[in-house]
mmCIF file of C-alpha atoms in Angstrom:
data_model
loop_
_atom_site.group_PDB
_atom_site.id
_atom_site.type_symbol
_atom_site.label_atom_id
_atom_site.label_comp_id
_atom_site.label_asym_id
_atom_site.label_seq_id
_atom_site.Cartn_x
_atom_site.Cartn_y
_atom_site.Cartn_z
ATOM 1 C CA MET A 1 0.000 0.000 0.000
ATOM 2 C CA ALA A 2 1.355 3.419 -0.975
ATOM 3 C CA ASP A 3 1.740 6.211 1.556
ATOM 4 C CA PRO A 4 -1.246 8.533 1.941
ATOM 5 C CA THR A 5 -1.225 11.842 0.085
ATOM 6 C CA THR A 6 -3.103 15.091 0.507
ATOM 7 C CA ARG A 7 -5.271 17.056 -1.864
ATOM 8 C CA PRO A 8 -7.639 20.003 -1.518
ATOM 9 C CA MET A 9 -11.002 19.165 0.014
ATOM 10 C CA THR A 10 -13.938 19.419 -2.382
ATOM 11 C CA ALA A 11 -17.711 19.334 -1.971
ATOM 12 C CA SER A 12 -17.662 15.759 -3.262
ATOM 13 C CA ASP A 13 -15.788 14.829 -0.053
ATOM 14 C CA ALA A 14 -18.618 16.129 2.147
ATOM 15 C CA ASP A 15 -20.172 12.833 3.228
ATOM 16 C CA ARG A 16 -16.871 11.205 4.142
ATOM 17 C CA VAL A 17 -15.520 14.353 5.862
ATOM 18 C CA LEU A 18 -18.634 14.614 8.012
ATOM 19 C CA THR A 19 -18.590 10.871 8.783
ATOM 20 C CA ILE A 20 -14.986 11.118 10.023
ATOM 21 C CA TYR A 21 -15.903 14.264 11.954
ATOM 22 C CA GLN A 22 -18.793 12.460 13.654
ATOM 23 C CA ALA A 23 -16.587 9.476 14.497
ATOM 24 C CA GLY A 24 -14.194 11.849 16.268
ATOM 25 C CA LEU A 25 -17.032 13.502 18.136
ATOM 26 C CA ASP A 26 -18.430 10.123 19.155
ATOM 27 C CA GLY A 27 -15.081 9.297 20.784
ATOM 28 C CA GLY A 28 -15.828 11.993 23.365
ATOM 29 C CA ASP A 29 -12.470 13.795 23.486
ATOM 30 C CA ALA A 30 -12.360 15.709 20.198
ATOM 31 C CA SER A 31 -14.658 18.697 20.692
ATOM 32 C CA PHE A 32 -17.411 20.254 22.736
ATOM 33 C CA GLU A 33 -19.614 19.603 19.709
ATOM 34 C CA THR A 34 -21.588 16.366 19.767
ATOM 35 C CA THR A 35 -22.991 16.365 16.244
ATOM 36 C CA ALA A 36 -21.178 17.145 13.013
ATOM 37 C CA PRO A 37 -22.676 20.092 11.152
ATOM 38 C CA THR A 38 -24.406 19.933 7.823
ATOM 39 C CA TRP A 39 -22.160 20.417 4.812
ATOM 40 C CA PRO A 40 -23.506 23.930 4.126
ATOM 41 C CA ALA A 41 -22.694 24.958 7.720
ATOM 42 C CA PHE A 42 -19.233 23.343 7.539
ATOM 43 C CA ASP A 43 -18.562 24.930 4.147
ATOM 44 C CA ALA A 44 -19.668 28.393 5.263
ATOM 45 C CA THR A 45 -17.321 28.548 8.245
ATOM 46 C CA ARG A 46 -14.047 27.052 6.940
ATOM 47 C CA LEU A 47 -11.599 28.930 4.727
ATOM 48 C CA THR A 48 -11.701 27.263 1.320
ATOM 49 C CA ALA A 49 -7.999 27.743 0.547
ATOM 50 C CA HIS A 50 -6.918 25.840 3.663
ATOM 51 C CA ARG A 51 -8.951 22.626 3.609
ATOM 52 C CA PHE A 52 -7.244 19.352 2.832
ATOM 53 C CA VAL A 53 -8.020 15.669 2.882
ATOM 54 C CA ALA A 54 -5.645 12.739 3.136
ATOM 55 C CA VAL A 55 -6.344 9.853 0.789
ATOM 56 C CA ASP A 56 -4.878 6.438 0.169
ATOM 57 C CA ASP A 57 -3.785 5.197 -3.254
ATOM 58 C CA GLY A 58 -7.400 4.261 -4.044
ATOM 59 C CA ASP A 59 -8.573 7.807 -3.174
ATOM 60 C CA ALA A 60 -10.296 6.592 0.008
ATOM 61 C CA LEU A 61 -10.501 9.536 2.367
ATOM 62 C CA LEU A 62 -8.534 8.940 5.606
ATOM 63 C CA GLY A 63 -8.790 12.312 7.333
ATOM 64 C CA TRP A 64 -9.167 16.040 6.930
ATOM 65 C CA VAL A 65 -7.910 19.394 8.195
ATOM 66 C CA ALA A 66 -9.512 22.830 7.898
ATOM 67 C CA VAL A 67 -9.292 26.285 9.451
ATOM 68 C CA THR A 68 -11.628 29.013 10.580
ATOM 69 C CA PRO A 69 -10.712 32.644 11.138
ATOM 70 C CA THR A 70 -10.381 33.543 14.816
ATOM 71 C CA SER A 71 -11.742 37.045 14.317
ATOM 72 C CA SER A 72 -13.175 39.334 11.658
ATOM 73 C CA ARG A 73 -10.902 42.164 12.844
ATOM 74 C CA PRO A 74 -8.169 42.944 10.297
ATOM 75 C CA VAL A 75 -5.394 42.817 12.909
ATOM 76 C CA TYR A 76 -6.103 39.068 13.346
ATOM 77 C CA ALA A 77 -6.172 38.232 9.630
ATOM 78 C CA GLY A 78 -3.067 36.084 10.087
ATOM 79 C CA VAL A 79 -4.498 33.952 12.882
ATOM 80 C CA VAL A 80 -6.642 30.874 12.322
ATOM 81 C CA GLU A 81 -7.987 28.018 14.396
ATOM 82 C CA HIS A 82 -7.765 24.564 12.933
ATOM 83 C CA SER A 83 -9.386 21.160 13.280
ATOM 84 C CA VAL A 84 -7.825 17.882 12.210
ATOM 85 C CA TYR A 85 -9.687 14.569 12.209
ATOM 86 C CA VAL A 86 -8.448 11.134 11.185
ATOM 87 C CA ASP A 87 -10.581 8.078 10.552
ATOM 88 C CA PRO A 88 -10.125 5.778 13.569
ATOM 89 C CA ALA A 89 -9.098 2.953 11.196
ATOM 90 C CA ALA A 90 -6.290 5.142 9.770
ATOM 91 C CA GLN A 91 -4.833 6.404 13.051
ATOM 92 C CA GLY A 92 -1.174 5.670 13.670
ATOM 93 C CA ARG A 93 -0.263 5.836 9.963
ATOM 94 C CA GLY A 94 1.022 9.425 9.894
ATOM 95 C CA VAL A 95 -2.189 10.850 8.425
ATOM 96 C CA GLY A 96 -2.567 13.571 11.053
ATOM 97 C CA ARG A 97 1.001 14.784 10.567
ATOM 98 C CA LEU A 98 0.615 14.720 6.789
ATOM 99 C CA LEU A 99 -2.496 16.894 7.084
ATOM 100 C CA LEU A 100 -0.871 19.344 9.499
ATOM 101 C CA ASP A 101 2.160 19.669 7.219
ATOM 102 C CA ALA A 102 -0.110 20.470 4.248
ATOM 103 C CA LEU A 103 -1.956 23.032 6.350
ATOM 104 C CA ILE A 104 1.242 24.675 7.578
ATOM 105 C CA THR A 105 2.566 24.975 4.021
ATOM 106 C CA SER A 106 -0.722 26.416 2.795
ATOM 107 C CA THR A 107 -1.207 28.936 5.580
ATOM 108 C CA GLU A 108 2.379 30.186 5.504
ATOM 109 C CA ALA A 109 2.142 30.702 1.733
ATOM 110 C CA ALA A 110 -0.941 32.853 2.407
ATOM 111 C CA GLY A 111 0.779 34.963 5.067
ATOM 112 C CA ILE A 112 -0.957 33.364 8.053
ATOM 113 C CA TRP A 113 1.426 33.553 11.006
ATOM 114 C CA THR A 114 -0.464 31.695 13.742
ATOM 115 C CA ILE A 115 -2.415 28.440 13.763
ATOM 116 C CA GLN A 116 -4.115 27.713 17.053
ATOM 117 C CA SER A 117 -6.221 24.954 18.521
ATOM 118 C CA GLY A 118 -7.932 23.952 21.730
ATOM 119 C CA ILE A 119 -7.544 20.295 22.684
ATOM 120 C CA PHE A 120 -8.959 18.372 25.629
ATOM 121 C CA PRO A 121 -6.103 17.273 27.921
ATOM 122 C CA GLU A 122 -7.387 13.688 27.721
ATOM 123 C CA ASN A 123 -6.679 13.652 23.970
ATOM 124 C CA ALA A 124 -3.033 12.637 24.457
ATOM 125 C CA GLY A 125 -2.597 11.485 20.848
ATOM 126 C CA SER A 126 -3.635 14.840 19.426
ATOM 127 C CA LEU A 127 -1.468 16.750 21.900
ATOM 128 C CA ALA A 128 1.567 14.636 20.954
ATOM 129 C CA LEU A 129 0.858 15.070 17.236
ATOM 130 C CA HIS A 130 0.684 18.832 17.600
ATOM 131 C CA ARG A 131 3.890 19.034 19.611
ATOM 132 C CA ARG A 132 5.699 17.026 16.917
ATOM 133 C CA ALA A 133 4.351 19.466 14.303
ATOM 134 C CA GLY A 134 5.807 22.471 16.115
ATOM 135 C CA PHE A 135 2.850 23.595 18.217
ATOM 136 C CA ARG A 136 3.481 24.797 21.752
ATOM 137 C CA VAL A 137 1.204 24.867 24.758
ATOM 138 C CA ILE A 138 0.085 28.375 25.642
ATOM 139 C CA GLY A 139 -1.885 27.346 28.711
ATOM 140 C CA VAL A 140 -4.889 25.483 30.024
ATOM 141 C CA ARG A 141 -8.322 27.037 30.049
ATOM 142 C CA GLU A 142 -9.811 25.395 33.119
ATOM 143 C CA ARG A 143 -13.472 24.421 33.202
ATOM 144 C CA ILE A 144 -14.068 26.447 30.035
ATOM 145 C CA GLY A 145 -17.231 24.575 29.065
ATOM 146 C CA ARG A 146 -19.552 21.709 29.848
ATOM 147 C CA HIS A 147 -19.490 18.567 27.746
ATOM 148 C CA HIS A 148 -21.764 15.604 28.467
ATOM 149 C CA ASP A 149 -22.750 17.164 31.811
ATOM 150 C CA ARG A 150 -19.210 17.701 33.093
ATOM 151 C CA TRP A 151 -16.816 20.624 33.070
ATOM 152 C CA ARG A 152 -13.903 20.231 30.676
ATOM 153 C CA ASP A 153 -10.505 21.901 30.482
ATOM 154 C CA VAL A 154 -8.962 22.817 27.144
ATOM 155 C CA VAL A 155 -5.247 23.009 26.363
ATOM 156 C CA LEU A 156 -4.613 26.010 24.111
ATOM 157 C CA LEU A 157 -1.849 25.415 21.559
ATOM 158 C CA GLU A 158 -0.385 27.536 18.808
ATOM 159 C CA ARG A 159 2.157 27.299 16.048
ATOM 160 C CA ARG A 160 3.815 30.570 15.123
ATOM 161 C CA SER A 161 5.378 30.636 11.681
ATOM 162 C CA PRO A 162 9.143 31.019 11.826
ATOM 163 C CA THR A 163 9.125 32.421 8.281
ATOM 164 C CA ILE A 164 6.544 35.197 8.625
ATOM 165 C CA THR A 165 7.958 38.120 10.549
#
């Protein structure tokens, strides 16, 4: 089997993207969300130029990454928040890192200097992946929200581009 590759996400990927998203949500440690959005809602909130999917050599979709702006204020135009989800059956194959690398390349080429994310502390795999990709922990937002009737902390991470000054 050939190594996975990335390509831009398209509307034809919608069903598989949302299925992988829901699988991550069902695991309980991916997001405060409990239900994946509709494709129109997903599409309306993610920046088109920075959405990628990872596929195997048969074009089966293994995971995705996308960003949302953190603010509409011009001063924050170079700051985005990202999400990365990998099909549970494809975890441990380097798919998450491949997706983050594609995102980093894309955002830096567009002049985006900061990628941030909030990750539950229990999601050790995602935290390790992000550290390996150059993200650093900014801090922990304690009891920031309720999820399944319990308060959850969120680890805030960011990756600052070393090339955009």
